[in-house]
mmCIF file of C-alpha atoms in Angstrom:
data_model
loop_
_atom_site.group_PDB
_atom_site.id
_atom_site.type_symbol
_atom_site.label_atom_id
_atom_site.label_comp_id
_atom_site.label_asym_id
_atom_site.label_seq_id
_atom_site.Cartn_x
_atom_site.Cartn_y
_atom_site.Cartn_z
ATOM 1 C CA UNK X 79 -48.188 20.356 3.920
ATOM 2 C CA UNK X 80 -50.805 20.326 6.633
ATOM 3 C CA UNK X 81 -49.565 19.978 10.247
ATOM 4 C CA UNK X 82 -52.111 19.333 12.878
ATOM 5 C CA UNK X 83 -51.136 20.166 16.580
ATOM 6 C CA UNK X 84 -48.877 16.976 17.853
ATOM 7 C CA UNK X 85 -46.660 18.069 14.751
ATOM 8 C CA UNK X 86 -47.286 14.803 12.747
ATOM 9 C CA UNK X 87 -47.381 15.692 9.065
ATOM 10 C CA UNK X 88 -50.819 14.380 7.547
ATOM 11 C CA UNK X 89 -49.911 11.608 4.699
ATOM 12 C CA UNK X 90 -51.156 12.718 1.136
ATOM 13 C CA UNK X 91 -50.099 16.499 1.633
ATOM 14 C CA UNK X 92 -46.470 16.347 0.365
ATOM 15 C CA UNK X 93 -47.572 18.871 -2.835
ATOM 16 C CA UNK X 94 -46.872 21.456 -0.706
ATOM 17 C CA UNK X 95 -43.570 21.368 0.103
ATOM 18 C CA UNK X 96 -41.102 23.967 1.464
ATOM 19 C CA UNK X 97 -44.271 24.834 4.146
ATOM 20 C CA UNK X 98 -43.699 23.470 7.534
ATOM 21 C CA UNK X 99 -40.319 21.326 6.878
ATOM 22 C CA UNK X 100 -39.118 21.782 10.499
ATOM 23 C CA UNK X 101 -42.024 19.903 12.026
ATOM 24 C CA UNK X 102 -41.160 15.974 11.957
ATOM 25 C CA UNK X 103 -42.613 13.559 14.476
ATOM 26 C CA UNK X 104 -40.122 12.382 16.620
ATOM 27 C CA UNK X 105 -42.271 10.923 18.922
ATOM 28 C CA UNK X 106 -43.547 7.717 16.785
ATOM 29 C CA UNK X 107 -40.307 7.672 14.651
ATOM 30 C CA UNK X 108 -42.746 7.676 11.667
ATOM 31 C CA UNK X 109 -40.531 8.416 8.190
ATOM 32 C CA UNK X 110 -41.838 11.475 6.462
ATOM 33 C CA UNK X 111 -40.889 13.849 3.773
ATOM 34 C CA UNK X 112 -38.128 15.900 5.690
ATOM 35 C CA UNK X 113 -36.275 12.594 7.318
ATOM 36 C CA UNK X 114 -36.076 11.104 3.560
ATOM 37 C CA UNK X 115 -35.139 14.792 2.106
ATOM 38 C CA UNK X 116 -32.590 15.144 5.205
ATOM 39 C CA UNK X 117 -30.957 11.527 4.440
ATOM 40 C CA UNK X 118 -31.014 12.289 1.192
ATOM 41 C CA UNK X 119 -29.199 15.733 0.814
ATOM 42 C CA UNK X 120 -26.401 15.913 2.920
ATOM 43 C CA UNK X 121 -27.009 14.978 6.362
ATOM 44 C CA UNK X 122 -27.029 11.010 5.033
ATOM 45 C CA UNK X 123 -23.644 10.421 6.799
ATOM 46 C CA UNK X 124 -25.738 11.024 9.848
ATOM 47 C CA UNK X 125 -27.242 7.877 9.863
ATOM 48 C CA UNK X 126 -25.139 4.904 10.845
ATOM 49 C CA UNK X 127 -26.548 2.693 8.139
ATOM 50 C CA UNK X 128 -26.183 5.171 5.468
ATOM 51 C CA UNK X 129 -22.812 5.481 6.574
ATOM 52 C CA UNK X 130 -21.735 1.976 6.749
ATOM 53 C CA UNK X 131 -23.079 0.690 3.467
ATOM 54 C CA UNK X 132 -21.120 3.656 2.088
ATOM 55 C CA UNK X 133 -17.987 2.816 3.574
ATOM 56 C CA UNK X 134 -18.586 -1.241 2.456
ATOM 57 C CA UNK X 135 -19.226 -0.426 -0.711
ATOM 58 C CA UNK X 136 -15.581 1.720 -0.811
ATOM 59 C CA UNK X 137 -13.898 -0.923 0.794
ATOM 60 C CA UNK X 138 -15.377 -3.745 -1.475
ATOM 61 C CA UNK X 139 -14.226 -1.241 -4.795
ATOM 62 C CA UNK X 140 -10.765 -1.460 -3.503
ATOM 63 C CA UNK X 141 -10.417 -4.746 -1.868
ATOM 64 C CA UNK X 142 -7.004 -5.264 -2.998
ATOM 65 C CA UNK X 143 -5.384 -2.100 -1.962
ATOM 66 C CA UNK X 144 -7.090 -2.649 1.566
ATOM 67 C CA UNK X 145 -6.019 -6.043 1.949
ATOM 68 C CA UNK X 146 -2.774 -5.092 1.043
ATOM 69 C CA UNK X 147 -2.735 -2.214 3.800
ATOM 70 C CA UNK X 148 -4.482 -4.536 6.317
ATOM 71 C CA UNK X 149 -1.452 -7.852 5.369
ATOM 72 C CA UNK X 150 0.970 -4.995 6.012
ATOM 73 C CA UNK X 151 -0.073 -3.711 9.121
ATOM 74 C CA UNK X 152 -0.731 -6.994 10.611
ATOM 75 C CA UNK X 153 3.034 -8.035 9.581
ATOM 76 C CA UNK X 154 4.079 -4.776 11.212
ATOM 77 C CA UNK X 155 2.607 -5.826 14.547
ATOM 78 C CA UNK X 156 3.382 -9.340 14.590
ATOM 79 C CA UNK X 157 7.026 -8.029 13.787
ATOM 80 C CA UNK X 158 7.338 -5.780 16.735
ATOM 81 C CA UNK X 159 5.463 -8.406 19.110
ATOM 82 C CA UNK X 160 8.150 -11.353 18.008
ATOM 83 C CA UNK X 161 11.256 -8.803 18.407
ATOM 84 C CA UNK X 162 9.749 -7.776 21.477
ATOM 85 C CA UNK X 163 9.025 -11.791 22.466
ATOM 86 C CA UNK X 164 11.867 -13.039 21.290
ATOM 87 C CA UNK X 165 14.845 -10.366 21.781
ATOM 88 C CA UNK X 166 15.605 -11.369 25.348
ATOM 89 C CA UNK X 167 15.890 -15.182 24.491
ATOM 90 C CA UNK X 168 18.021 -14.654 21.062
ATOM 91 C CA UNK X 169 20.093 -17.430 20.133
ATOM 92 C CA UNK X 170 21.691 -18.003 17.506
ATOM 93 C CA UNK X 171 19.195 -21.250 16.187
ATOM 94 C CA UNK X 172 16.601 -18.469 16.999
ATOM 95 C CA UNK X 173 18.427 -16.025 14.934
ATOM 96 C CA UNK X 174 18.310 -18.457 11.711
ATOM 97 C CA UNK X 175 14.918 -19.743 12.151
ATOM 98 C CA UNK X 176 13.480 -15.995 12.166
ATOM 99 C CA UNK X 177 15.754 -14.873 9.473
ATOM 100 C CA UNK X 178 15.471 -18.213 7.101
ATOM 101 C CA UNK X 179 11.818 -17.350 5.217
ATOM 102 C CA UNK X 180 13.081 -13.638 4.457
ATOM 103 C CA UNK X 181 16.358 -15.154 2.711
ATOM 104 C CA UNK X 182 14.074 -17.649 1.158
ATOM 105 C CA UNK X 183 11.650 -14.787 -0.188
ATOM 106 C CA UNK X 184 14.971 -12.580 -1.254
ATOM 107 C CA UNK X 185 16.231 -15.390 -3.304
ATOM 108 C CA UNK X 186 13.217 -16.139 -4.722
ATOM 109 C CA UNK X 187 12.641 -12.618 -6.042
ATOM 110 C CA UNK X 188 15.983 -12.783 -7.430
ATOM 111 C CA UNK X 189 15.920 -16.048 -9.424
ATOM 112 C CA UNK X 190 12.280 -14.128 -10.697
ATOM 113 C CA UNK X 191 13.983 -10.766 -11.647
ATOM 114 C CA UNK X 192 16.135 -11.890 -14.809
ATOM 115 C CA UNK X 193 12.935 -13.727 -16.579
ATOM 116 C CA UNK X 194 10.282 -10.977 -15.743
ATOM 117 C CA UNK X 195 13.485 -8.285 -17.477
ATOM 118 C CA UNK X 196 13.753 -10.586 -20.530
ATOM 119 C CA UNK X 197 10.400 -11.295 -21.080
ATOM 120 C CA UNK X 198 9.856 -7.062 -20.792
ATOM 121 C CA UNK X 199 12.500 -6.776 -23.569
ATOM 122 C CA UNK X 200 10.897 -9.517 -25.931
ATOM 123 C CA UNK X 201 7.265 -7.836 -25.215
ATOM 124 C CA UNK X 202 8.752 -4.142 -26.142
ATOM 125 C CA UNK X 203 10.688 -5.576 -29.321
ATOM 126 C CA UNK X 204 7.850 -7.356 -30.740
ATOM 127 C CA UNK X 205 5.422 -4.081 -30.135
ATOM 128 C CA UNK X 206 7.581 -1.531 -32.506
ATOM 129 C CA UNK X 207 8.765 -1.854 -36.149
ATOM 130 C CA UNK X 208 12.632 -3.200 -37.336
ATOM 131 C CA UNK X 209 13.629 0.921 -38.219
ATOM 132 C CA UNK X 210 12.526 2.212 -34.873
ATOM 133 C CA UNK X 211 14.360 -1.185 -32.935
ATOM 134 C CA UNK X 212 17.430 -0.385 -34.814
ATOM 135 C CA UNK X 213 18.139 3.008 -33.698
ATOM 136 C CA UNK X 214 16.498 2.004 -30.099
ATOM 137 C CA UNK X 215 19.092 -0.759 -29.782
ATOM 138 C CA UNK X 216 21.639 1.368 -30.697
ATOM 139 C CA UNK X 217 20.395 4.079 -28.262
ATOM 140 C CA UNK X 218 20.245 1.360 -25.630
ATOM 141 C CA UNK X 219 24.222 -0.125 -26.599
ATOM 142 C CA UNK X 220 25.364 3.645 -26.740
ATOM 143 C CA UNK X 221 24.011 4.093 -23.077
ATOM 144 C CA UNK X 222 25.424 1.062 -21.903
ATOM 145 C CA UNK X 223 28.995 1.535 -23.115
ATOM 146 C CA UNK X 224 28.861 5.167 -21.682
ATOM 147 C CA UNK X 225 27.710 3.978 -18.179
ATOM 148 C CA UNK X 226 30.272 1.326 -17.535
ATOM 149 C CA UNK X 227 33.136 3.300 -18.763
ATOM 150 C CA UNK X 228 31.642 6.061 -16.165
ATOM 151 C CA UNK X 229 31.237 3.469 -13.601
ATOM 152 C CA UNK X 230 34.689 2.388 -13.995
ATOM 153 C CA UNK X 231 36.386 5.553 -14.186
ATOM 154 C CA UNK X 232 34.496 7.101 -10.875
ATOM 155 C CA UNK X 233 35.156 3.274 -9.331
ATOM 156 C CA UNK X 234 39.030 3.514 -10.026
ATOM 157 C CA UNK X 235 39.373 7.090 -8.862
ATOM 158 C CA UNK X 236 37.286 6.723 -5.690
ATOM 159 C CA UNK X 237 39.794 3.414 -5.044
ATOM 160 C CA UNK X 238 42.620 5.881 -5.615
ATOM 161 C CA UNK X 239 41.290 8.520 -3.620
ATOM 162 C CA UNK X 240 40.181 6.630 -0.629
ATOM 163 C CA UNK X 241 42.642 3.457 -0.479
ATOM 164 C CA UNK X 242 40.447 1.142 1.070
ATOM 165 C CA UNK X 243 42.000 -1.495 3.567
ATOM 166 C CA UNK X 244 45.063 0.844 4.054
ATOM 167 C CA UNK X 245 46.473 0.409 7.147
ATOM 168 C CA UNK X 246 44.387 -2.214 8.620
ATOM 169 C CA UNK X 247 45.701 -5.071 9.862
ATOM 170 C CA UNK X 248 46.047 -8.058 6.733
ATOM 171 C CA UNK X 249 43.920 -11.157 7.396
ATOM 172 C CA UNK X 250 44.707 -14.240 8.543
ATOM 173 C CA UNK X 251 45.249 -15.294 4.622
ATOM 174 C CA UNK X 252 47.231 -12.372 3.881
ATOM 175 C CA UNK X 253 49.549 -12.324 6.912
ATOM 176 C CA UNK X 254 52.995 -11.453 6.973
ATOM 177 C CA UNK X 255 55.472 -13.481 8.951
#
């Protein structure tokens, strides 16, 4: 690589590289070898456009996942703004209009729950063959039996143990005169 005496690299003269790298015109913001070799190895993050298109192009192969962190830090902050709005003039209509759309998106979920389960079930059944779905089922009723007789057992002695409502006062329902 040639380099004359105002340290612009002469164009044509890149076979000889490794001579003279350093010098790069910064004066006429000309591009030469050691700007595209710099960009290129790992200064790139450097530049600003480098940089962005990277990050785009990260963003855009996991658009989902970020929108998903963006909807739930935007619900975050509109939550504490509201509770922070709204919290000194709570009443109760207030109250139920804030509350109503997460009860609505509760029950929804539920009445979803028992068809998405079933439909799970029918989809694992129909992948495997009648032998192996035999001793699976039976597996699965074995387990079942075993947990609710452990359930109730540990529920009756915990009731036994702890006497819940004991010594509270009985209810307008349950009074005694």
């Amino acid at each position: 690589m040639i380099v004359s005496n105002t340290n612009k690299v002469t164009p044509g003269d890149d076979d000889m590289e490794g001579e003279n790298d350093g010098n790069v015109n910064r004066d006429m913001g000309t591009d030469t070898k050691a700007d595209r070799d710099a960009l290129t190895n790992g200064d790139r993050m450097k530049d600003p456009k480098v940089f962005l298109n990277t990050l785009w192009s990260k963003i855009k192969d996991n658009l989902l996942f970020t929108l998903t962190l963006l909807a739930v830090l935007f619900g975050l902050i509109l939550g504490v703004i509201i509770q922070q709005c709204v919290t000194p003039y709570s009443t109760d209509l207030v109250v139920v209009l804030l509350k109503f759309p997460g009860e609505l998106l509760l029950r929804m979920l539920k009445c979803v729950i028992l068809p998405l389960v079933v439909a799970s079930v029918i989809t694992g059944l129909g992948a495997i063959n009648a032998k192996s779905c035999g001793k699976i089922g039976g597996v699965a009723v074995a387990y079942y039996i075993t947990t609710t007789v452990m359930a109730s057992i540990l529920g009756l002695c915990l009731v036994s143990i702890i006497k819940p409502g004991a010594g509270e006062e009985r209810a307008w329902w349950g009074r005694r005169e």
